[in-house]
PDB file of C-alpha atoms in Angstrom:
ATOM      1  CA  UNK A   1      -6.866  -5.567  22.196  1.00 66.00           C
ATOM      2  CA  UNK A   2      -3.901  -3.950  19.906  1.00 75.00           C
ATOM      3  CA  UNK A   3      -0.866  -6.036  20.731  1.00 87.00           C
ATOM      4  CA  UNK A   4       1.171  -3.412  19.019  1.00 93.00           C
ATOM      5  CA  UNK A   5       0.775   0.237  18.614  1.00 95.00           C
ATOM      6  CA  UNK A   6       2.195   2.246  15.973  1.00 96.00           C
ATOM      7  CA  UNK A   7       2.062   5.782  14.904  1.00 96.00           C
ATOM      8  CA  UNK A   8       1.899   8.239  13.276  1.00 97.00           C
ATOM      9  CA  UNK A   9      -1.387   6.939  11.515  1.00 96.00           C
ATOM     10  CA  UNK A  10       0.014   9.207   8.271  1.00 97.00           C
ATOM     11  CA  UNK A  11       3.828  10.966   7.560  1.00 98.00           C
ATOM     12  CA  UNK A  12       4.234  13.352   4.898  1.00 98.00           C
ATOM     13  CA  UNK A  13       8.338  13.440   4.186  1.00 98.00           C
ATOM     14  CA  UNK A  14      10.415  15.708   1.545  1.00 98.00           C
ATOM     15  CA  UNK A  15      12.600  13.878  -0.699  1.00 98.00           C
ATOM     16  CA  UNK A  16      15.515  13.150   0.966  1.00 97.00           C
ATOM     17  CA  UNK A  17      14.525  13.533   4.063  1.00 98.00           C
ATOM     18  CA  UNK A  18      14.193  11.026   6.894  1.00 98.00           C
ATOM     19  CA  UNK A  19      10.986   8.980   8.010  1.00 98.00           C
ATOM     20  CA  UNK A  20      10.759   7.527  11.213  1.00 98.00           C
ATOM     21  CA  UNK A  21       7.625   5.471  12.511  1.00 98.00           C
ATOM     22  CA  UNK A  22       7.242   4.249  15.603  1.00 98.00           C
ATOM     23  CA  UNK A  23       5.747   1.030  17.580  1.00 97.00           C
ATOM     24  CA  UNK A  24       5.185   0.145  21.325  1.00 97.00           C
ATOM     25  CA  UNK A  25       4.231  -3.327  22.488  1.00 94.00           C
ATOM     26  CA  UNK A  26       3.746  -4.775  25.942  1.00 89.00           C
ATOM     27  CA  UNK A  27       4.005  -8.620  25.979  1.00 86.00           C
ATOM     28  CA  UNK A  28       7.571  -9.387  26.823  1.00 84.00           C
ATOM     29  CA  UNK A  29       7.133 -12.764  25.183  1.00 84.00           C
ATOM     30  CA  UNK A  30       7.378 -11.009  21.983  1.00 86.00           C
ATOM     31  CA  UNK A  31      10.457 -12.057  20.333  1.00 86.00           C
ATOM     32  CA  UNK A  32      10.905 -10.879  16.588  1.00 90.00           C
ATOM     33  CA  UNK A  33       9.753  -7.917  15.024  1.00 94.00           C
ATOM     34  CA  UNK A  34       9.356  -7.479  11.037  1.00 94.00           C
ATOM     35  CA  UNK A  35       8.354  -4.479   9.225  1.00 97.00           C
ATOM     36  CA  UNK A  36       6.192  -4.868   6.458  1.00 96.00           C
ATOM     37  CA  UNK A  37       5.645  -1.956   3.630  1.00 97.00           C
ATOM     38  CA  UNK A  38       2.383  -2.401   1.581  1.00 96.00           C
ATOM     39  CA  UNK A  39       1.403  -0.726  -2.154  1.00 95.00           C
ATOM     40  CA  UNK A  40      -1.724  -0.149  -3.009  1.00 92.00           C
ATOM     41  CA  UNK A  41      -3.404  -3.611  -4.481  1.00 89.00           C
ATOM     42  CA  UNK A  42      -0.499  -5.704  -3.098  1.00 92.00           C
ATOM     43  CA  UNK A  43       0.135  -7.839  -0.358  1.00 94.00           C
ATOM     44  CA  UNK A  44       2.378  -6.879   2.368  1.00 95.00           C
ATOM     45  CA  UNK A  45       6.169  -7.465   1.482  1.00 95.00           C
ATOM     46  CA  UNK A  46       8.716  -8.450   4.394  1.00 93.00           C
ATOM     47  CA  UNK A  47      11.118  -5.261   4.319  1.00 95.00           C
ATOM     48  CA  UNK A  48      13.528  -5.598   7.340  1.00 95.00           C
ATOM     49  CA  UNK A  49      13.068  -7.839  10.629  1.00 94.00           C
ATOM     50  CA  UNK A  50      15.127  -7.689  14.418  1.00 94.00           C
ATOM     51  CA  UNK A  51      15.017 -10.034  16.975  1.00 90.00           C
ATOM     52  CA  UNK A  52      15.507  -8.360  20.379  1.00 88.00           C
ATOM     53  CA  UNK A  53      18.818  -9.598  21.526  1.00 90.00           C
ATOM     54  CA  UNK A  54      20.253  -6.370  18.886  1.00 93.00           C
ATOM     55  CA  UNK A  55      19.528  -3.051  19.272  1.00 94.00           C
ATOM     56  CA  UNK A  56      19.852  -1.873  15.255  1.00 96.00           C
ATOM     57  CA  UNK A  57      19.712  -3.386  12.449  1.00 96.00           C
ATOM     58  CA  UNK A  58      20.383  -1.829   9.309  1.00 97.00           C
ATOM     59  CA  UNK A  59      20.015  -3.026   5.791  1.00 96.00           C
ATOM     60  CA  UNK A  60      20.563  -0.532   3.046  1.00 97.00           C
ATOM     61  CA  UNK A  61      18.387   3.085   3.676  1.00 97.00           C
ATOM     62  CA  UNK A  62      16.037   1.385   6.229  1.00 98.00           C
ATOM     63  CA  UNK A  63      17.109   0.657   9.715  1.00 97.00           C
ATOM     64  CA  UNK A  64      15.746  -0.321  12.912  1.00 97.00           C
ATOM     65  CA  UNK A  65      16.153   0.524  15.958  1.00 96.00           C
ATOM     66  CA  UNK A  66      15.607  -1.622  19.086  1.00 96.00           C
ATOM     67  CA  UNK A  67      14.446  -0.380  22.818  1.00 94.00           C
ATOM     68  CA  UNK A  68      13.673  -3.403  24.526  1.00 93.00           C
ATOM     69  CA  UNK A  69      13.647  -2.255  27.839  1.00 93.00           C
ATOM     70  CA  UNK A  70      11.418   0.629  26.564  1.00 94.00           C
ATOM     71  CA  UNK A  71       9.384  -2.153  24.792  1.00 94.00           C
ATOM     72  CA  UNK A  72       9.476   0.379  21.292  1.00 96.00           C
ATOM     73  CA  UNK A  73      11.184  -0.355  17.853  1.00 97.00           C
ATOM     74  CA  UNK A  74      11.304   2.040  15.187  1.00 98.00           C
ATOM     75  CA  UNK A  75      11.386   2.063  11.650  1.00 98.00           C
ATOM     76  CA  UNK A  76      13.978   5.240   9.949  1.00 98.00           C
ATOM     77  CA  UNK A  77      14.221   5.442   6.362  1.00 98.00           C
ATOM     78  CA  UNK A  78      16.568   7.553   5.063  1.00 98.00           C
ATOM     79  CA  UNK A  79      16.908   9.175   2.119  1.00 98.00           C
ATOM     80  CA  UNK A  80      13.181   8.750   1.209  1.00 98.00           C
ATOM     81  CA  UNK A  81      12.082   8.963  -1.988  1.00 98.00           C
ATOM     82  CA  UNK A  82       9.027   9.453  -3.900  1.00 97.00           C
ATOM     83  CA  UNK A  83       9.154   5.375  -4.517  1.00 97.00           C
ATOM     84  CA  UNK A  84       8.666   4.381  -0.725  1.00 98.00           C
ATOM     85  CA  UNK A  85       5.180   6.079  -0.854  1.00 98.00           C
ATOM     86  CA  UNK A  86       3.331   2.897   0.579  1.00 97.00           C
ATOM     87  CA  UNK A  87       1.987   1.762   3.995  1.00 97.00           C
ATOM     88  CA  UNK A  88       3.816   0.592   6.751  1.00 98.00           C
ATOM     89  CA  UNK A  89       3.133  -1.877   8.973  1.00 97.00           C
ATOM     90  CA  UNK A  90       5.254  -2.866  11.915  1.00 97.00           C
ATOM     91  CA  UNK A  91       4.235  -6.247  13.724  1.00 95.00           C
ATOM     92  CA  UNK A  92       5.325  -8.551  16.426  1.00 92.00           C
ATOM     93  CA  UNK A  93       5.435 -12.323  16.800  1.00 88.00           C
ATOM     94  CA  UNK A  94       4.519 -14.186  20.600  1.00 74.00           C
ATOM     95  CA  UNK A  95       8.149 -16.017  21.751  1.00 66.00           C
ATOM     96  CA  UNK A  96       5.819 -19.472  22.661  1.00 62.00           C
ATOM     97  CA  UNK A  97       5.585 -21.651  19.824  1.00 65.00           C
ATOM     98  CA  UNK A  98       3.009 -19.386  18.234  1.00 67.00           C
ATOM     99  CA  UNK A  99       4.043 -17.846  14.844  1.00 79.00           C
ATOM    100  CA  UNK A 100       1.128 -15.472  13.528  1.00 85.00           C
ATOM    101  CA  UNK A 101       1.763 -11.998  13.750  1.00 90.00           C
ATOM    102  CA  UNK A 102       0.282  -8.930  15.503  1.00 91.00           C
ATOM    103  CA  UNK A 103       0.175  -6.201  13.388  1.00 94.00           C
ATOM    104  CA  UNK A 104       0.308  -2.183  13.921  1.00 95.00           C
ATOM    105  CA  UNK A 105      -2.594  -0.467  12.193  1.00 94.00           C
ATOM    106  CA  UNK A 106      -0.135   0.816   9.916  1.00 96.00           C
ATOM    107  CA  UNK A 107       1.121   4.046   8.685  1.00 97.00           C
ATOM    108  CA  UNK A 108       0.576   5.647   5.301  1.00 97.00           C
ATOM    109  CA  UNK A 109       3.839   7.365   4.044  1.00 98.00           C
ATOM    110  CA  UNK A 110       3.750   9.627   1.391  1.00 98.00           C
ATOM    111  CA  UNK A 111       7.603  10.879   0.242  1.00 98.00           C
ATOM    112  CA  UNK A 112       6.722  14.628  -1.718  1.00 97.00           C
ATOM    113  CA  UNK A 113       9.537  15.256  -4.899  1.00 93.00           C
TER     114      UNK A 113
ATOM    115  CA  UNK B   1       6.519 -11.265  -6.683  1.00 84.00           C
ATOM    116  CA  UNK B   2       6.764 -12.921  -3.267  1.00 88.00           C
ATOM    117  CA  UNK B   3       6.256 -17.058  -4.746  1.00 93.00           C
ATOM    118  CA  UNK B   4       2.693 -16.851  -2.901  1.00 97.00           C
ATOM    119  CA  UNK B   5      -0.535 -17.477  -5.373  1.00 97.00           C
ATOM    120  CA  UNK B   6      -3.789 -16.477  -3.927  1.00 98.00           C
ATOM    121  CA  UNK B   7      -7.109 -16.937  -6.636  1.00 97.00           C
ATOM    122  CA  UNK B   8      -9.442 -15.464  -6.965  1.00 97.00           C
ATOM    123  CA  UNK B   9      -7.865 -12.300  -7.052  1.00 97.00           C
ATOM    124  CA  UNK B  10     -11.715 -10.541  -6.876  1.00 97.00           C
ATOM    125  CA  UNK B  11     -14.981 -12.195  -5.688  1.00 97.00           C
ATOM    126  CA  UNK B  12     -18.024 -10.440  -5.621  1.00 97.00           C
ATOM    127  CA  UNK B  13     -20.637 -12.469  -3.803  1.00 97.00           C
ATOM    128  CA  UNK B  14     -24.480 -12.721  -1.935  1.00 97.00           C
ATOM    129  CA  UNK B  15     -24.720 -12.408   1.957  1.00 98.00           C
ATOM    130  CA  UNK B  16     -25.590 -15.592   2.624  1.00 97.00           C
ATOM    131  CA  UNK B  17     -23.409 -17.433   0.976  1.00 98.00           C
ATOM    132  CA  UNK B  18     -20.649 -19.867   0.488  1.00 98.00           C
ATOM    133  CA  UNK B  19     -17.039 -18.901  -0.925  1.00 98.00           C
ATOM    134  CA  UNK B  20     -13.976 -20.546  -1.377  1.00 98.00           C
ATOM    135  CA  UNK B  21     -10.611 -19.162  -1.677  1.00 98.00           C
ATOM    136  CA  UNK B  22      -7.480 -20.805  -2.631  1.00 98.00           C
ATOM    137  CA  UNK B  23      -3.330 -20.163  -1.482  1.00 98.00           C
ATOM    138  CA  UNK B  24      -0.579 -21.950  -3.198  1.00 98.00           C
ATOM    139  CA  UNK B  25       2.274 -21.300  -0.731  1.00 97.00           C
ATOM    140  CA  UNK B  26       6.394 -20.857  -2.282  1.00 96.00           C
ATOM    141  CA  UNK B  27       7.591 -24.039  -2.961  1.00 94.00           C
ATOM    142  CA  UNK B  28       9.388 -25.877  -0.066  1.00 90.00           C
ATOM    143  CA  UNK B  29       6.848 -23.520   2.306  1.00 94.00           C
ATOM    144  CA  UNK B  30       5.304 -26.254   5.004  1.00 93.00           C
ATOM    145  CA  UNK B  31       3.508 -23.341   6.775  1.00 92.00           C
ATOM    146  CA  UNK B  32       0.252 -21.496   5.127  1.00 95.00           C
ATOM    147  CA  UNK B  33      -1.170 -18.275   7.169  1.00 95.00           C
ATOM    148  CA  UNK B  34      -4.351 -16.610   6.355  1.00 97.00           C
ATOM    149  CA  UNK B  35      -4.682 -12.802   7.406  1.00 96.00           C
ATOM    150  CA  UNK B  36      -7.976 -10.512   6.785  1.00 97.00           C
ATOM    151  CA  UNK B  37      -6.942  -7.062   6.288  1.00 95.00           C
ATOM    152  CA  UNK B  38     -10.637  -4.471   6.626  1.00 91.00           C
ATOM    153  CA  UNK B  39     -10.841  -0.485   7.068  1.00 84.00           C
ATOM    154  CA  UNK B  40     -12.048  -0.670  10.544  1.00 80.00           C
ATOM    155  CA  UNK B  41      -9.986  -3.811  12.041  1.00 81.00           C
ATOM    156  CA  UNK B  42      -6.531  -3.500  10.507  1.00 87.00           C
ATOM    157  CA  UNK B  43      -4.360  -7.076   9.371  1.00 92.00           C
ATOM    158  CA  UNK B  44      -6.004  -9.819  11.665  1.00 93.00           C
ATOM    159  CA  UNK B  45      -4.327 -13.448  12.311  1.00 93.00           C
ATOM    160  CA  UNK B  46      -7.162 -16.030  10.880  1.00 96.00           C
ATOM    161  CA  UNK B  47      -5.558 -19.614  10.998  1.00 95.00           C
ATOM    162  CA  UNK B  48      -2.487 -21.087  10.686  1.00 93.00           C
ATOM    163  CA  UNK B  49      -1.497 -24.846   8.742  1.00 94.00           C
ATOM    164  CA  UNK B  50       1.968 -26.564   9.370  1.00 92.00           C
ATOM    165  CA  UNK B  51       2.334 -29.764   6.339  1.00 92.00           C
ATOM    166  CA  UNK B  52      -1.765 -30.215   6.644  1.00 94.00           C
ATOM    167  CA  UNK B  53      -2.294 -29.611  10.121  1.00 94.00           C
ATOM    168  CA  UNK B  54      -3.642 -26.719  12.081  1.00 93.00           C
ATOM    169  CA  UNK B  55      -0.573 -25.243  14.194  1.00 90.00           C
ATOM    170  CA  UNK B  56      -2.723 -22.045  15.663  1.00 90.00           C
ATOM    171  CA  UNK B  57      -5.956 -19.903  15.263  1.00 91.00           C
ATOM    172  CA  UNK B  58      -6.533 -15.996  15.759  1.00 90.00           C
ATOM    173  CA  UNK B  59      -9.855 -14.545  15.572  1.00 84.00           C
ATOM    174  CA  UNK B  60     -11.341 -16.714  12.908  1.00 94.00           C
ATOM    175  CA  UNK B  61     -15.481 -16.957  12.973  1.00 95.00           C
ATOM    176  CA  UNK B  62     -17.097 -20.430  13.364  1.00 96.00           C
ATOM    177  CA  UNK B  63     -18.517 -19.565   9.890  1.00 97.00           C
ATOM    178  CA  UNK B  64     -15.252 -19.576   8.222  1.00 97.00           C
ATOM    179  CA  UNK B  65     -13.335 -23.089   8.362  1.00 97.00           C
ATOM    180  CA  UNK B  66      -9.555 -23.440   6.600  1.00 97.00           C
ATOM    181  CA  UNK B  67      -7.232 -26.945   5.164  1.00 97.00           C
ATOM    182  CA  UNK B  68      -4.213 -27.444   4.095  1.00 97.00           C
ATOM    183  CA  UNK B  69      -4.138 -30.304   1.210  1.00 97.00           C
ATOM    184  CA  UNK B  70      -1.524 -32.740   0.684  1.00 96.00           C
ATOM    185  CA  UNK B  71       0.372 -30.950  -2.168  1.00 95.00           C
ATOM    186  CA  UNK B  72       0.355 -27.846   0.645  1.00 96.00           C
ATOM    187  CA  UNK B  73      -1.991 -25.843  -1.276  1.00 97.00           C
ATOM    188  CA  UNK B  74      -4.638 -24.271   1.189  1.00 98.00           C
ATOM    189  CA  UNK B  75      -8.021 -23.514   0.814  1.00 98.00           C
ATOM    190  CA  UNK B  76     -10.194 -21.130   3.037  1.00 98.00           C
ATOM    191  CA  UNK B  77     -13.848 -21.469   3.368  1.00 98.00           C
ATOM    192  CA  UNK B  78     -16.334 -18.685   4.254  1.00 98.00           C
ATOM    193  CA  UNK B  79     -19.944 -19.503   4.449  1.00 97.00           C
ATOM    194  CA  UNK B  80     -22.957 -17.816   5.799  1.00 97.00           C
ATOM    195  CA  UNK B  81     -21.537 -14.058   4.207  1.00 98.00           C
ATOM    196  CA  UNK B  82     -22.377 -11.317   6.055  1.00 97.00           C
ATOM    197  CA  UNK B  83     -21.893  -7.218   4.687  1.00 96.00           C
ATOM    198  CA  UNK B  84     -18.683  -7.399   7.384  1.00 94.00           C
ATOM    199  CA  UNK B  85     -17.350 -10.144   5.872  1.00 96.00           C
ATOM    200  CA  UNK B  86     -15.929  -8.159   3.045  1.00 97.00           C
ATOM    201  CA  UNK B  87     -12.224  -7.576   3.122  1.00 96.00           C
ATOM    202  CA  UNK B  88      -8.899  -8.653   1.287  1.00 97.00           C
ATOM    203  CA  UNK B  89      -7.768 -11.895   2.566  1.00 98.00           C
ATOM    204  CA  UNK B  90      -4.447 -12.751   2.534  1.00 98.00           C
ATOM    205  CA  UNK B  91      -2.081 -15.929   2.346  1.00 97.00           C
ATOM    206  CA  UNK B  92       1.455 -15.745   3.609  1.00 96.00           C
ATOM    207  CA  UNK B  93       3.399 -18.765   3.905  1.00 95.00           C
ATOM    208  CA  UNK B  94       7.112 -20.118   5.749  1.00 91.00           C
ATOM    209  CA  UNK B  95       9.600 -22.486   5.039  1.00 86.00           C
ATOM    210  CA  UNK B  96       8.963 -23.650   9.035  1.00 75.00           C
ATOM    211  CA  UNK B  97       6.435 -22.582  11.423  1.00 62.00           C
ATOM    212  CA  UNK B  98       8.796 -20.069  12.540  1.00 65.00           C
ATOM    213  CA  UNK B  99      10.253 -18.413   9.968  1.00 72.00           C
ATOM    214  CA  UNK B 100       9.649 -14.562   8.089  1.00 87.00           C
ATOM    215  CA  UNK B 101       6.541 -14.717   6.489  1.00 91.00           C
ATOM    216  CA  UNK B 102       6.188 -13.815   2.927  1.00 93.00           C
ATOM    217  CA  UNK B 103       2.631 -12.938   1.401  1.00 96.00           C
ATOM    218  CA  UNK B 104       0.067 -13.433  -1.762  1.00 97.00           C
ATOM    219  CA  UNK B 105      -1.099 -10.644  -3.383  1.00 96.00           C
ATOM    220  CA  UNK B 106      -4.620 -11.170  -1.549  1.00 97.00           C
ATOM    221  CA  UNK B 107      -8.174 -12.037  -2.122  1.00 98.00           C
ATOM    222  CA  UNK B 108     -10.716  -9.227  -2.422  1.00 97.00           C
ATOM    223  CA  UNK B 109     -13.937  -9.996  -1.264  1.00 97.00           C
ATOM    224  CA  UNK B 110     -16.910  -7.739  -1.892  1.00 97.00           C
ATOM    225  CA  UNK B 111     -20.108  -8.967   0.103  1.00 97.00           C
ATOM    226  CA  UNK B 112     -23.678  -7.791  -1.322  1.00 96.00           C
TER     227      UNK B 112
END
């Protein structure tokens, strides 16, 4: 069973342009939220987390955005460049005592010059 | 470079057998994950260790078996290998059991 489910599955963005990726969850227990971006032949690197008593959080040209009554978060980078061609995963954590994260299947981002 | 050491960074092995991989977590981290990442089952939760005991486990086989030594290092144990087995396995580790989580550059393992 997919705690979290992201999408698109693959995003093909201009330079400059904005990239938005999307997740959905359904246990309300769930109580931080970390994006992870991935290169090829590297582990996954922490990029930007929210916990869901904010609705946005933005740090530098990646920002989230929080729906929790909608149970959705979203990743937006803007200003993509050819550099942020990687995978993205978004991922949840369960609010009782456990700490291992769900994650989304992921979504391979590819920024064209 | 996230502080997280993972050896071997490739293993290619027998089905059947018996492998060992190894996590050095950043220093001060009390809390070792370990993560299998495959084509057809995405990043999977194994096992987690809080300062040498187990704190919680995902969908981890009988055949695989995890510790976390004194010195916080953390060792994962596969035995048995079967073709599925193979996958990049990964260590992240926290400063407490519920802090971000910050990962190793992974494990490849190739099962023959």
């Amino acid at each position: 069973q997919q705690q979290v489910k992201q999408s698109p599955q693959s995003l093909i963005v201009q330079k400059g342009g904005i990239s938005i990726i999307n997740c959905a969850y359904e246990n309300t227990a769930f109580d931080y939220f970390p994006w992870y971006q991935q290169f090829p032949g590297k582990g996954p690197a922490l990029l930007i987390a929210i916990r869901p008593d904010v609705s946005e959080k933005k740090e530098g040209r990646f920002t989230i955005s929080f729906n929790k009554s909608a149970k959705q978060f979203s990743l937006h980078i803007m200003d993509s460049q050819p550099g942020d061609s990687a995978t993205y995963f978004c991922a949840t954590r369960s609010g009782a005592g456990a700490n291992n994260l769900f994650f989304g299947t992921g979504t391979r981002l590819t920024v064209i010059p | 470079d996230s502080g997280v050491t993972q050896t071997p960074k490739h293993l290619i092995t027998a089905t059947g057998q018996r492998v060992t991989l190894r996590c050095s977590p950043r220093s001060g981290d009390l809390s070792v994950y370990w993560y299998q990442q495959s084509l057809d089952q995405g990043l999977q939760f194994l096992i987690q260790y809080y300062n040498g005991e187990e704190r919680a486990k995902g969908n981890i086989l009988e055949r695989f078996s995890a510790q976390q030594f004194p010195d916080l290092h953390s060792e994962l144990n596969l035995s048995s290998l079967e073709l599925g087995d193979s996958a990049l396995y990964f260590c992240a580790s926290s400063a407490l059991s519920g802090n971000e989580q910050f990962f190793g550059p992974g494990t490849r393992l190739t099962v023959l």
